[in-house]
Short mmCIF file of C-alpha atoms in Angstrom, two decimals:
data_model
loop_
_atom_site.label_atom_id
_atom_site.label_comp_id
_atom_site.label_asym_id
_atom_site.label_seq_id
_atom_site.Cartn_x
_atom_site.Cartn_y
_atom_site.Cartn_z
CA VAL S 27 93.29 105.94 90.69
CA THR S 28 94.57 109.43 91.41
CA ALA S 29 95.55 111.50 94.44
CA LEU S 30 95.89 115.22 95.09
CA ASN S 31 98.84 116.53 97.13
CA GLU S 32 100.89 113.33 96.91
CA ALA S 33 104.60 114.02 97.33
CA ASN S 34 105.56 111.34 94.82
CA PRO S 35 103.23 111.43 91.78
CA GLY S 36 101.63 108.05 91.12
CA SER S 37 102.48 106.62 94.55
CA VAL S 38 98.78 106.26 95.40
CA LYS S 39 98.72 103.11 93.26
CA SER S 40 100.96 101.35 95.78
CA VAL S 41 98.40 101.36 98.61
CA PHE S 42 95.95 99.09 96.76
CA LYS S 43 97.43 95.64 97.32
CA ALA S 44 96.62 92.20 98.68
CA TRP S 45 95.31 92.03 102.26
CA GLU S 46 98.28 89.96 103.41
CA GLU S 47 100.62 92.72 102.17
CA ARG S 48 98.89 95.50 104.11
CA LEU S 49 101.62 95.70 106.79
CA ASN S 50 104.47 95.76 104.29
CA SER S 51 105.93 99.23 104.77
CA SER S 52 109.22 98.57 103.00
CA GLY S 53 107.99 99.60 99.56
CA GLU S 54 106.45 102.75 98.16
CA ARG S 55 103.73 104.51 100.14
CA LEU S 56 101.29 107.35 99.62
CA GLU S 57 102.56 110.46 101.39
CA SER S 58 101.43 114.06 101.32
CA ASN S 59 103.74 116.97 100.67
CA GLU S 60 105.83 118.16 103.63
CA GLY S 61 103.93 120.55 105.89
CA ASP S 62 100.56 119.81 104.27
CA PRO S 63 98.98 116.55 105.55
CA GLU S 64 95.77 116.79 103.49
CA LEU S 65 95.20 114.07 100.87
CA LEU S 66 92.40 113.37 98.39
CA VAL S 67 92.14 109.94 96.71
CA TYR S 68 89.79 109.23 93.79
CA ILE S 69 88.93 105.69 92.65
CA PRO S 70 86.97 105.44 89.36
CA LYS S 71 85.08 102.58 87.75
CA ALA S 72 86.88 100.29 85.29
CA ALA S 73 85.60 98.42 82.28
CA ALA S 74 84.67 94.93 83.47
CA GLU S 75 86.30 93.29 80.46
CA SER S 76 89.73 94.43 81.65
CA TRP S 77 89.44 92.39 84.84
CA ARG S 78 89.03 88.77 85.84
CA THR S 79 87.71 87.32 89.08
CA LEU S 80 88.79 84.36 91.18
CA ASN S 81 86.40 81.92 92.86
CA MET S 82 83.39 82.89 90.75
CA SER S 83 81.06 80.20 92.04
CA LEU S 84 77.65 80.47 93.64
CA GLY S 85 78.93 78.97 96.87
CA CYS S 86 81.84 81.30 97.50
CA ASP S 87 81.84 83.75 100.40
CA TRP S 88 84.32 86.20 98.90
CA GLU S 89 86.15 86.90 95.72
CA VAL S 90 89.30 88.72 94.70
CA SER S 91 89.40 90.83 91.57
CA TYR S 92 92.55 91.86 89.75
CA PRO S 93 93.40 93.16 86.26
CA LEU S 94 94.07 91.00 83.26
CA LYS S 95 97.59 91.34 81.91
CA GLY S 96 99.44 90.63 78.70
CA PRO S 97 97.53 89.69 75.54
CA HIS S 98 94.19 89.40 77.35
CA MET S 99 93.98 93.03 78.38
CA GLY S 100 91.16 95.17 77.05
CA PRO S 101 91.95 97.78 74.39
CA ASP S 102 91.89 100.72 76.79
CA VAL S 103 94.06 99.13 79.49
CA VAL S 104 97.73 99.99 79.92
CA ASP S 105 100.05 97.74 81.94
CA GLU S 106 101.77 100.14 84.35
CA GLY S 107 102.80 97.60 86.98
CA PRO S 108 101.42 96.59 90.38
CA GLY S 109 98.43 98.59 91.59
CA ALA S 110 97.98 100.46 88.34
CA PHE S 111 94.36 99.42 87.99
CA ALA S 112 92.77 100.48 91.27
CA LYS S 113 89.25 100.72 89.89
CA PHE S 114 85.91 99.10 90.71
CA THR S 115 84.87 96.58 88.07
CA SER S 116 81.15 97.21 88.53
CA ASP S 117 78.79 99.16 90.75
CA VAL S 118 79.39 97.93 94.29
CA LYS S 119 77.93 98.04 97.77
CA ILE S 120 80.64 98.91 100.29
CA LYS S 121 80.37 97.49 103.81
CA SER S 122 83.67 98.60 105.31
CA ILE S 123 86.89 100.47 104.63
CA SER S 124 90.36 99.69 105.98
CA VAL S 125 93.22 102.17 106.22
CA VAL S 126 96.76 101.46 107.44
CA GLY S 127 98.77 104.63 107.97
CA GLY S 128 102.28 105.57 108.99
CA ALA S 129 103.92 105.77 112.42
CA ASP S 130 105.03 108.79 114.47
CA GLY S 131 101.83 110.77 113.99
CA THR S 132 101.69 110.43 110.20
CA SER S 133 98.59 108.21 110.07
CA PRO S 134 95.45 110.00 108.86
CA SER S 135 93.23 111.00 111.78
CA LYS S 136 90.02 111.56 109.84
CA LEU S 137 88.34 110.14 106.73
CA ARG S 138 85.52 111.78 104.77
CA VAL S 139 83.96 109.87 101.87
CA PHE S 140 82.07 111.02 98.78
CA ILE S 141 80.48 108.61 96.31
CA ASN S 142 79.51 108.97 92.64
CA ARG S 143 80.95 112.47 92.40
CA GLU S 144 83.65 113.18 89.82
CA GLY S 145 86.15 116.00 89.75
CA ILE S 146 86.19 116.79 93.47
CA ASP S 147 89.07 119.04 94.52
CA PHE S 148 90.16 120.17 97.99
CA SER S 149 87.82 123.16 97.95
CA ASP S 150 84.87 120.89 97.15
CA ALA S 151 85.88 118.30 99.74
CA GLN S 152 86.21 120.92 102.45
CA SER S 153 82.84 122.53 101.74
CA MET S 154 80.67 119.57 100.72
CA GLN S 155 78.82 117.28 103.10
CA PRO S 156 80.34 113.77 102.87
CA VAL S 157 78.25 110.63 102.69
CA GLN S 158 80.01 109.55 105.88
CA GLU S 159 83.03 110.53 107.94
CA TRP S 160 85.08 108.74 110.56
CA GLU S 161 87.49 109.72 113.31
CA LEU S 162 90.32 107.28 112.67
CA VAL S 163 92.79 105.64 115.03
CA GLU S 164 96.42 104.75 114.34
CA ASN S 165 95.75 101.32 112.85
CA LEU S 166 99.41 100.27 112.55
CA GLN S 167 98.59 96.55 112.88
CA GLY S 168 95.92 96.67 110.17
CA VAL S 169 93.23 94.99 112.26
CA LEU S 170 90.53 97.67 112.19
CA GLU S 171 87.73 98.09 109.67
CA TYR S 172 85.47 101.12 109.56
CA GLN S 173 81.87 100.10 108.96
CA THR S 174 79.84 102.17 106.51
CA ARG S 175 76.24 103.25 106.80
CA TYR S 176 75.47 100.45 104.41
CA SER S 177 72.21 101.88 103.06
CA LYS S 178 74.13 104.93 101.83
CA PHE S 179 76.85 102.92 100.08
CA GLN S 180 74.69 101.19 97.45
CA SER S 181 75.48 101.31 93.71
CA VAL S 182 78.88 102.92 94.19
CA ALA S 183 80.43 103.60 90.78
CA ASN S 184 83.32 105.75 92.04
CA ILE S 185 84.52 106.93 95.42
CA THR S 186 86.59 109.82 96.74
CA LEU S 187 88.45 109.52 100.05
CA HIS S 188 89.34 112.78 101.80
CA PHE S 189 92.01 112.61 104.51
CA PRO S 190 92.07 116.19 105.88
CA GLU S 191 94.67 115.76 108.63
CA SER S 192 97.12 113.46 110.40
CA PHE S 193 97.85 112.79 114.07
CA GLY S 194 100.14 115.80 114.29
CA GLY S 195 102.72 114.72 111.73
CA ASP S 196 104.07 117.10 109.10
CA THR S 197 102.81 114.69 106.44
CA THR S 198 100.15 112.02 106.09
CA GLN S 199 101.39 108.54 105.16
CA ILE S 200 99.19 105.67 103.97
CA HIS S 201 100.44 102.13 103.32
CA TYR S 202 97.14 100.37 102.57
CA ILE S 203 93.53 101.08 101.62
CA GLY S 204 91.02 98.24 101.30
CA PHE S 205 87.28 97.77 100.81
CA LYS S 206 84.81 95.02 101.61
CA GLY S 207 81.38 94.77 100.05
CA GLU S 208 79.24 93.27 97.32
CA ALA S 209 79.26 93.53 93.54
CA THR S 210 75.95 93.32 91.72
CA GLN S 211 77.02 92.98 88.08
CA LEU S 212 78.98 89.73 88.03
CA LYS S 213 78.36 87.11 85.37
CA ARG S 214 75.00 85.34 85.50
CA ASP S 215 73.77 88.10 87.83
CA VAL S 216 75.55 86.48 90.76
CA VAL S 217 75.67 88.68 93.85
CA ALA S 218 78.82 87.83 95.80
CA THR S 219 80.60 89.36 98.74
CA ILE S 220 83.98 90.64 97.59
CA VAL S 221 87.19 91.64 99.27
CA TYR S 222 88.47 94.38 96.96
CA GLU S 223 92.19 93.70 96.91
CA ILE S 224 92.60 95.81 93.76
CA THR S 225 95.94 94.32 92.69
CA PRO S 226 97.46 92.29 89.85
CA ASN S 227 98.03 88.58 90.28
CA PRO S 228 101.57 88.12 91.74
CA SER S 229 102.10 85.08 89.47
CA ASP S 230 101.87 87.40 86.45
CA HIS S 231 105.13 89.12 87.40
#
C-alpha cells in the first residue's frame, strides 16, 4: 500500500489494522504534509499464497485475512512489520468503507474512489470521474460505514482512495481505513463475506 503526500513516508501502513483497534490514536497515523490536506492512497492486489484466512468454513458469516509470517511467507513477501501487507488477496466485491480521521478539523471531509486503475496521481484524481464519491463526516467514534453502489464495486483488484480536503485543518489525519465485502476466489470456490482487517496476526509478534 502506498500514499502520496504523506508527511511520514510509510505511515499509510498503520491505518490498516484490526477493527477493535480503529480508535487507537496513540500510535502512528497517516497525515498529509502541513498546509496541504490532500491525500491519495493506493491498495494493490497481493498474491493469495502470501496470506492465510481464519474461519474458512461454509457456514461462516465473515472472515479475517492477514499475511503469513516467518518461514511460511511466499517468495515475494517481505516482513516489514504490522500493516505492511495492506493488499487484497483476490478480486473482491466491496460493500462499504470505513474511515476514522483526526480531531480538530483534520478528518477528511470527502472521499473519491477509483477501482482497477493503476498509477493514478493527484492530477489524474482531480480530473477523472470517480466510481463513487462521498461527503464524509467526522467519524471520531468509528461507528459509520459508507455504503458503496454495490453493482459498481464488483471484481475489485485494486483501489485508490482520494481524500481531497479536510474539515478546515492544515493537514488531513487518518487513523483507520476498513472495508467490508465479499471475496470470490477463496478455496473450493467458496464465496464468503469478509471484513478486510488487513493486518498481521497479533500472536505472531
